[in-house]
């Protein structure tokens, strides 16, 4: 007998369930996992396939703790992370919108990849005033910048617990998704 077909919604569950993780247990991620995540990142699509990014895989606890300290409160999720991937983008103002779009694509893809692997990831935004110290920590050249650091690790049980009642963490579908035309138009 054939198994019941799996619904589209069920197949897309890892994407729907992708969430920010900010608390991790000390068990490190293995190199194979980090390499697989980095490969997902570098295979992301980008404007005109320009692949404007470079990635730094960070596992040194002293670097992770220094980034956490430098960028608070946005970097609070890095405090217990056992790894992070810094998304290194061009610093030029030309193409800033395209670069930001590409950066968002790669960051979210890393979060989805972590969700598929049942590990945790989250976005830490590196503010402009914090960037020089993070750049110094990571040896970023003057024509590049780091705005997104994706923290990674095995989430604690508390971090895995739902933060809100089921179905309430996002606006309802009927307030966000419309058929054919914007409502009221
Ligand atoms: C562009 C962008 C920047 C973000 N920056 C930060 C950040 O600096 N620090 C942080 O802890 N979370 C950051 N987040 C995560 C959001 O706060 C998070 O996605 C939102 O609260 C929803 O949480 P959930 O995905 O766990 O439901 C960022 C998300 C996006 C899309």
CSV table of C-alpha atoms and ligand atoms in Angstrom, one decimal:
chain,number,residue,atom,x,y,z
A,1,UNK,CA,0.0,0.0,0.0
A,2,UNK,CA,1.3,3.5,-0.9
A,3,UNK,CA,2.0,5.9,1.9
A,4,UNK,CA,-0.3,8.9,2.2
A,5,UNK,CA,1.0,11.7,0.0
A,6,UNK,CA,2.7,14.4,2.0
A,7,UNK,CA,0.9,17.8,1.7
A,8,UNK,CA,2.8,20.8,0.4
A,9,UNK,CA,2.3,22.5,3.7
A,10,UNK,CA,3.9,19.6,5.5
A,11,UNK,CA,6.8,19.4,3.1
A,12,UNK,CA,7.5,23.1,3.7
A,13,UNK,CA,7.3,22.8,7.4
A,14,UNK,CA,11.1,23.3,7.9
A,15,UNK,CA,10.9,26.6,6.1
A,16,UNK,CA,7.7,27.7,8.0
A,17,UNK,CA,9.3,26.8,11.3
A,18,UNK,CA,12.6,28.6,10.7
A,19,UNK,CA,13.1,30.9,13.6
A,20,UNK,CA,15.8,33.0,15.3
A,21,UNK,CA,17.9,31.1,17.9
A,22,UNK,CA,19.9,33.1,20.4
A,23,UNK,CA,20.9,30.5,23.1
A,24,UNK,CA,23.1,27.5,22.4
A,25,UNK,CA,24.6,24.7,24.4
A,26,UNK,CA,28.4,24.3,24.4
A,27,UNK,CA,28.5,21.2,22.0
A,28,UNK,CA,30.4,22.4,19.0
A,29,UNK,CA,29.1,22.0,15.4
A,30,UNK,CA,31.2,19.6,13.4
A,31,UNK,CA,33.3,20.7,10.4
A,32,UNK,CA,31.1,18.8,8.0
A,33,UNK,CA,28.1,20.8,9.1
A,34,UNK,CA,29.8,24.1,8.9
A,35,UNK,CA,31.1,23.3,5.4
A,36,UNK,CA,27.6,22.2,4.3
A,37,UNK,CA,26.2,25.5,5.6
A,38,UNK,CA,28.9,27.5,3.8
A,39,UNK,CA,28.1,25.7,0.6
A,40,UNK,CA,24.5,26.6,0.9
A,41,UNK,CA,25.5,30.2,1.4
A,42,UNK,CA,27.8,30.3,-1.6
A,43,UNK,CA,25.2,28.7,-3.8
A,44,UNK,CA,22.7,31.4,-3.0
A,45,UNK,CA,21.4,33.4,-6.0
A,46,UNK,CA,22.4,37.0,-6.4
A,47,UNK,CA,21.8,39.9,-8.7
A,48,UNK,CA,23.2,39.0,-12.1
A,49,UNK,CA,24.9,36.1,-10.4
A,50,UNK,CA,27.5,38.6,-9.1
A,51,UNK,CA,28.1,36.6,-5.9
A,52,UNK,CA,29.2,39.7,-4.2
A,53,UNK,CA,29.7,37.9,-0.8
A,54,UNK,CA,32.6,36.3,0.9
A,55,UNK,CA,32.1,34.3,4.1
A,56,UNK,CA,34.1,33.9,7.2
A,57,UNK,CA,33.4,30.8,9.3
A,58,UNK,CA,34.2,31.7,12.9
A,59,UNK,CA,34.6,29.1,15.6
A,60,UNK,CA,37.3,30.7,17.8
A,61,UNK,CA,35.5,31.3,21.1
A,62,UNK,CA,37.5,34.5,21.8
A,63,UNK,CA,36.5,36.0,18.5
A,64,UNK,CA,32.8,35.1,19.0
A,65,UNK,CA,32.8,36.6,22.5
A,66,UNK,CA,34.5,39.8,21.3
A,67,UNK,CA,31.9,40.2,18.5
A,68,UNK,CA,29.1,39.6,21.1
A,69,UNK,CA,30.6,42.3,23.4
A,70,UNK,CA,31.2,44.8,20.5
A,71,UNK,CA,27.8,44.7,19.0
A,72,UNK,CA,25.3,44.6,21.9
A,73,UNK,CA,22.3,44.5,22.0
A,74,UNK,CA,22.0,43.2,18.4
A,75,UNK,CA,24.7,40.6,18.9
A,76,UNK,CA,23.2,39.1,22.1
A,77,UNK,CA,22.6,35.8,20.1
A,78,UNK,CA,26.4,35.4,19.6
A,79,UNK,CA,27.1,35.1,23.4
A,80,UNK,CA,26.7,31.3,23.5
A,81,UNK,CA,27.1,30.5,19.8
A,82,UNK,CA,29.7,27.9,19.0
A,83,UNK,CA,30.1,29.2,15.5
A,84,UNK,CA,29.1,32.0,13.2
A,85,UNK,CA,29.3,32.9,9.6
A,86,UNK,CA,30.1,36.5,8.8
A,87,UNK,CA,28.7,37.7,5.5
A,88,UNK,CA,31.3,40.0,3.9
A,89,UNK,CA,29.8,42.3,1.3
A,90,UNK,CA,31.3,45.1,-0.9
A,91,UNK,CA,31.4,48.4,0.9
A,92,UNK,CA,30.8,50.6,-2.1
A,93,UNK,CA,27.7,52.8,-2.2
A,94,UNK,CA,27.0,51.8,-5.8
A,95,UNK,CA,24.7,48.9,-5.9
A,96,UNK,CA,24.0,49.1,-2.2
A,97,UNK,CA,20.3,48.1,-2.6
A,98,UNK,CA,21.2,45.2,-4.8
A,99,UNK,CA,23.9,44.1,-2.3
A,100,UNK,CA,21.5,44.4,0.6
A,101,UNK,CA,18.9,42.3,-1.3
A,102,UNK,CA,21.5,39.6,-2.0
A,103,UNK,CA,22.7,39.7,1.6
A,104,UNK,CA,19.2,39.1,2.8
A,105,UNK,CA,18.8,36.1,0.5
A,106,UNK,CA,22.0,34.5,1.8
A,107,UNK,CA,21.2,35.2,5.5
A,108,UNK,CA,17.7,33.7,5.3
A,109,UNK,CA,19.1,30.7,3.3
A,110,UNK,CA,21.5,30.0,6.2
A,111,UNK,CA,18.7,30.1,8.7
A,112,UNK,CA,16.6,27.7,6.6
A,113,UNK,CA,19.6,25.4,6.1
A,114,UNK,CA,20.1,25.3,9.9
A,115,UNK,CA,16.4,24.6,10.4
A,116,UNK,CA,16.6,21.6,7.9
A,117,UNK,CA,19.6,20.3,9.9
A,118,UNK,CA,17.7,20.8,13.1
A,119,UNK,CA,20.4,23.1,14.5
A,120,UNK,CA,19.9,26.8,15.4
A,121,UNK,CA,20.9,30.0,13.6
A,122,UNK,CA,20.1,33.6,14.0
A,123,UNK,CA,20.8,37.0,12.5
A,124,UNK,CA,23.0,39.5,14.3
A,125,UNK,CA,23.0,42.9,12.6
A,126,UNK,CA,26.3,44.7,13.0
A,127,UNK,CA,25.5,48.4,13.4
A,128,UNK,CA,27.6,51.0,11.5
A,129,UNK,CA,29.3,52.3,14.7
A,130,UNK,CA,30.2,48.7,15.7
A,131,UNK,CA,31.6,47.7,12.2
A,132,UNK,CA,35.2,49.1,12.7
A,133,UNK,CA,35.8,46.9,15.7
A,134,UNK,CA,34.2,43.8,14.1
A,135,UNK,CA,36.2,44.5,10.9
A,136,UNK,CA,39.4,44.6,12.9
A,137,UNK,CA,38.6,41.3,14.6
A,138,UNK,CA,38.0,39.6,11.3
A,139,UNK,CA,40.7,41.4,9.2
A,140,UNK,CA,38.1,42.9,6.7
A,141,UNK,CA,39.8,45.0,4.0
A,142,UNK,CA,38.6,48.6,3.4
A,143,UNK,CA,36.5,47.9,0.3
A,144,UNK,CA,34.4,45.3,2.2
A,145,UNK,CA,32.0,45.4,5.1
A,146,UNK,CA,30.2,43.1,7.6
A,147,UNK,CA,26.6,43.9,8.4
A,148,UNK,CA,25.2,40.4,9.0
A,149,UNK,CA,26.7,37.7,11.2
A,150,UNK,CA,24.7,34.5,11.4
A,151,UNK,CA,25.3,32.8,14.8
A,152,UNK,CA,25.1,29.0,14.9
A,153,UNK,CA,24.9,26.2,17.3
A,154,UNK,CA,22.9,23.5,19.0
A,155,UNK,CA,20.0,25.4,20.6
A,156,UNK,CA,19.3,24.9,24.3
A,157,UNK,CA,16.0,23.3,25.2
A,158,UNK,CA,14.7,26.7,26.4
A,159,UNK,CA,15.6,28.3,23.1
A,160,UNK,CA,13.7,25.6,21.2
A,161,UNK,CA,10.6,26.3,23.3
A,162,UNK,CA,7.9,28.3,21.5
A,163,UNK,CA,8.1,32.0,22.3
A,164,UNK,CA,4.4,32.6,21.6
A,165,UNK,CA,1.2,30.6,21.3
A,166,UNK,CA,0.9,28.4,18.3
A,167,UNK,CA,0.1,30.3,15.1
A,168,UNK,CA,0.4,33.8,16.7
A,169,UNK,CA,4.0,34.8,15.9
A,170,UNK,CA,3.0,36.1,12.5
A,171,UNK,CA,0.1,38.2,11.2
A,172,UNK,CA,-2.8,36.0,10.0
A,173,UNK,CA,-2.9,34.9,6.4
A,174,UNK,CA,-6.0,36.9,5.7
A,175,UNK,CA,-4.2,40.1,6.8
A,176,UNK,CA,-1.1,39.5,4.7
A,177,UNK,CA,-2.0,37.5,1.6
A,178,UNK,CA,-4.6,38.7,-0.9
A,179,UNK,CA,-6.1,37.3,-4.1
A,180,UNK,CA,-5.6,39.2,-7.3
A,181,UNK,CA,-5.7,42.8,-6.1
A,182,UNK,CA,-4.8,44.8,-3.0
A,183,UNK,CA,-7.9,45.0,-0.7
A,184,UNK,CA,-10.0,48.1,-0.9
A,185,UNK,CA,-8.6,49.1,-4.3
B,1,LIG,C1,17.3,42.3,8.5
B,1,LIG,C2,17.2,41.6,9.9
B,1,LIG,C3,18.0,42.0,10.9
B,1,LIG,C4,17.9,41.4,12.2
B,1,LIG,N1,18.8,41.8,13.1
B,1,LIG,C5,18.8,41.2,14.3
B,1,LIG,C6,19.7,41.5,15.3
B,1,LIG,O1,20.6,42.3,15.1
B,1,LIG,N2,19.7,40.8,16.5
B,1,LIG,C7,18.8,39.9,16.7
B,1,LIG,O2,18.9,39.3,17.8
B,1,LIG,N3,17.9,39.5,15.8
B,1,LIG,C8,17.8,40.1,14.6
B,1,LIG,N4,16.9,39.8,13.7
B,1,LIG,C9,15.9,38.8,14.0
B,1,LIG,C10,14.5,39.3,14.2
B,1,LIG,O3,14.4,40.0,15.3
B,1,LIG,C11,13.5,38.1,14.2
B,1,LIG,O4,13.5,37.5,12.9
B,1,LIG,C12,12.1,38.4,14.6
B,1,LIG,O5,12.1,38.9,15.9
B,1,LIG,C13,11.2,37.2,14.5
B,1,LIG,O6,11.6,36.2,15.3
B,1,LIG,P1,11.4,34.7,14.9
B,1,LIG,O7,12.0,34.6,13.5
B,1,LIG,O8,12.2,33.9,15.9
B,1,LIG,O9,9.9,34.4,14.9
B,1,LIG,C14,17.0,40.4,12.4
B,1,LIG,C15,16.1,40.0,11.4
B,1,LIG,C16,16.2,40.6,10.1
B,1,LIG,C17,15.3,40.1,9.0
